[in-house]
Every structure is written in structure tokens, then in C-alpha cells.
XYZ file of C-alpha atoms in Angstrom:
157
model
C 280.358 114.961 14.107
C 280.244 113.405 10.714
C 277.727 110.939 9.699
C 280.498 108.461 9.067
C 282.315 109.203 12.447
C 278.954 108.643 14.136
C 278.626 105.323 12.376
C 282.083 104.034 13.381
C 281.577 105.179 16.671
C 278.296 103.080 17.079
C 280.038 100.203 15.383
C 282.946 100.577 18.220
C 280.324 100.883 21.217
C 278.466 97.917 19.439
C 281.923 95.833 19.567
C 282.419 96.625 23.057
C 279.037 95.570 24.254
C 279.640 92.478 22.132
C 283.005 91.673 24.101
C 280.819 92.506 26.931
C 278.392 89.875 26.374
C 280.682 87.571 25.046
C 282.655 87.718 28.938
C 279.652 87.344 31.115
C 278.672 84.731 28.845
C 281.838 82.929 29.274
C 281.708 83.210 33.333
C 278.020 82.317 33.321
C 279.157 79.307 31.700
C 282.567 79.294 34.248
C 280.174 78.834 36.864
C 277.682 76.484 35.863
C 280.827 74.294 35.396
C 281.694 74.901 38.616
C 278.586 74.104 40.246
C 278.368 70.867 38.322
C 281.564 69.849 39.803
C 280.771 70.673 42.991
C 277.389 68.586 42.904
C 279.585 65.584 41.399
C 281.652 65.863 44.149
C 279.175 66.434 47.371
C 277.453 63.048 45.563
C 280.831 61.233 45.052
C 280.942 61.979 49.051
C 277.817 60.704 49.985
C 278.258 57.819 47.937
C 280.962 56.977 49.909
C 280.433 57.216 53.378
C 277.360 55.319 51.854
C 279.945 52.493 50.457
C 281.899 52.668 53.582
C 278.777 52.211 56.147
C 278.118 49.637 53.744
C 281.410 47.572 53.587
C 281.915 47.893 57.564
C 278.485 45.375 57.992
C 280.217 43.202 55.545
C 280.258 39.531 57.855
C 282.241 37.075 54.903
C 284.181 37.677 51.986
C 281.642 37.041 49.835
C 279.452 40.055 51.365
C 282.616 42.372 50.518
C 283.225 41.262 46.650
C 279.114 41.796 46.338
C 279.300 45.292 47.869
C 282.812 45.763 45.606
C 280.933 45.037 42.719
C 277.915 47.435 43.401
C 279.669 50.063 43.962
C 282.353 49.535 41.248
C 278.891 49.620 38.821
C 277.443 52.762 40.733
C 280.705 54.811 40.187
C 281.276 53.663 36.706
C 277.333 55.270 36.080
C 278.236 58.343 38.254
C 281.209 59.062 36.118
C 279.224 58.448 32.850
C 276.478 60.561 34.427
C 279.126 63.132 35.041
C 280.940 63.134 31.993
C 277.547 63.432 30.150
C 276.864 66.313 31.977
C 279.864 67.977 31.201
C 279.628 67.283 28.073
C 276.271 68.900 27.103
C 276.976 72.053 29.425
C 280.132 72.304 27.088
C 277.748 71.901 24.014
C 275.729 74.756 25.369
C 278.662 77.059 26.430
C 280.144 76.662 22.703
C 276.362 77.325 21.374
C 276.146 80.528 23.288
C 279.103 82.119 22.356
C 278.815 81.495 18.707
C 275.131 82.920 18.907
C 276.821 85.758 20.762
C 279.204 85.766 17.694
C 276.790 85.365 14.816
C 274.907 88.575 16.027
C 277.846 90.385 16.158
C 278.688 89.810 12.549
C 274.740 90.362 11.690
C 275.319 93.657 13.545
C 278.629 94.113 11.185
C 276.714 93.022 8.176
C 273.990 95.367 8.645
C 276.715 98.025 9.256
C 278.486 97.433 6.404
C 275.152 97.134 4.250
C 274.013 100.393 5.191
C 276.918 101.989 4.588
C 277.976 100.510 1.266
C 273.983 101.762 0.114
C 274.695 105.030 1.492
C 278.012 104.854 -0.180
C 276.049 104.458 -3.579
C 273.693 107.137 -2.755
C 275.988 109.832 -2.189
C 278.433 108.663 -5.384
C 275.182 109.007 -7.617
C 274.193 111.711 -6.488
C 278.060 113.700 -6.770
C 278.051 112.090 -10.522
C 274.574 114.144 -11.331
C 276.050 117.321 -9.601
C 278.958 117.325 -11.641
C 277.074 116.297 -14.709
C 274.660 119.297 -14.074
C 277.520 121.531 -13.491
C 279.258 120.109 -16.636
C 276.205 121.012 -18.425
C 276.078 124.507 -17.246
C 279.707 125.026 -18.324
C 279.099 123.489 -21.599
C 276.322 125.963 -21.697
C 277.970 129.041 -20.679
C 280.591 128.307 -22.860
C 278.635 127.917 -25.930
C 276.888 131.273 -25.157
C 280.102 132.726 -24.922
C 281.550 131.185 -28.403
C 277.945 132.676 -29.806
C 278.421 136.347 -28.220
C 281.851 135.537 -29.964
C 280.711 135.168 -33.324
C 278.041 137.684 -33.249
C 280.491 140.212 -32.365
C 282.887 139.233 -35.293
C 280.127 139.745 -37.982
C 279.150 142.802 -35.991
C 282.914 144.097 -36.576
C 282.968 142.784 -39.622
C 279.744 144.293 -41.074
């Protein structure tokens, strides 16, 4: 196989493994998600069988608009928590996959370095071949112009 063939091949298996990453990046993320949700809502449960034991020793109307008011203030921080939470796991997700993304295109870079120096290598070195070979031409035909010549005064003399 040809160098360059080799090259793209690596850079193809390197994109793949990239995609790779990228996907169980993404469901790793998927399902800490997931499990945040589901430990919002187990505590969103608790809380209120907690509210409901609560309300049912309520004696006066008074009592109730107390425990209203308690809980209203412990959901509204539950939610906050929660959004927060989601949030920041969101943050970290998007962080991820554009670290994911930035070493793919360092991976490209490097690629596309390598080959553009390579590139330059093998153009320089074609240029001297055909200078040297220009050269030998030249050469050859001056030595033939000369045989020329001396043949001419030969005949001629």
C-alpha cells in the first residue's frame, strides 16, 4: 500500500474511533441525565408522602396554611436544586464533547501537518532530480555539439 493510502486509511480509522468516542460520550452523558431525574423524582416522592403525613396531623386552619407554606418553600428549593443540577451536568456534557471534538481536529491538524511537510519534502527533492538530470542532458549535449565540431575541422583539415 502507498504511503499516502496508509495515511488516509489511519485518518479514516482515527475518524471512526472519534465518532466512537463521541457516542459513548453522548450516552454516558444520556444516563447521568437519567439518573438525575430519577433521584429528583424518588425525592419529590418522599417529600410528599412527607407533606401528606404532615398535612393529615394538621388540627386548625392555621396549622394547614403553615405546612402550605413550608412545603411551597421546600419545592420551590428542590426545583432550583434540580434545575441547577441539570444545568451543570449539561455544562459538562457540552464540555466533553467539544474536548472529544478539539482532539479530533488536533488529530486532523497533525495529519494534515505531516503531510503538507512530507508534501514539501518529496516536491524538493523531484525539483533536484530533474535539475540533476537537466544537468546531465545539458552535459551530454554539449559533449555531443563538441564531438560535432571536432569532427568538422577533422573533415575539414
Amino acid at each position: 500500500m502507498n504511503p499516502p493510502q496508509a495515511e488516509f486509511l489511519d485518518l479514516y480509522k482515527a475518524g471512526l474511533k472519534s465518532a466512537v468516542d463521541l457516542m459513548k460520550a453522548s450516552l454516558e452523558s444520556a444516563e447521568r441525565l437519567q439518573q438525575q431525574q430519577l433521584a429528583a423524582i424518588r425525592g419529590a416522592l418522599e417529600q410528599h408522602v412527607k407533606s401528606v403525613n404532615e398535612l393529615s396531623s394538621a388540627k386548625s386552619l392555621d396549622d394547614l396554611m403553615a405546612l402550605q407554606q413550608k412545603m411551597a418553600g421546600a419545592q420551590l428549593e428542590r426545583v432550583m436544586g434540580y434545575w441547577s443540577s441539570l444545568c451543570q451536568a449539561t455544562g459538562q456534557n457540552q464540555a466533553a464533547a467539544m474536548g472529544q471534538v478539539q482532539n479530533q481536529m488536533a488529530q486532523a491538524r497533525d495529519w494534515f501537518n505531516e503531510t503538507y511537510t512530507l508534501t514539501a519534502r518529496a516536491t524538493e527533492e523531484a525539483a533536484k532530480i530533474a535539475s540533476a538530470q537537466m544537468a546531465t542532458v545539458s552535459a551530454g549535449a554539449r559533449q555531443q555539439q563538441a564531438a560535432k565540431q571536432q569532427e568538422g575541422r577533422r573533415a575539414a583539415a
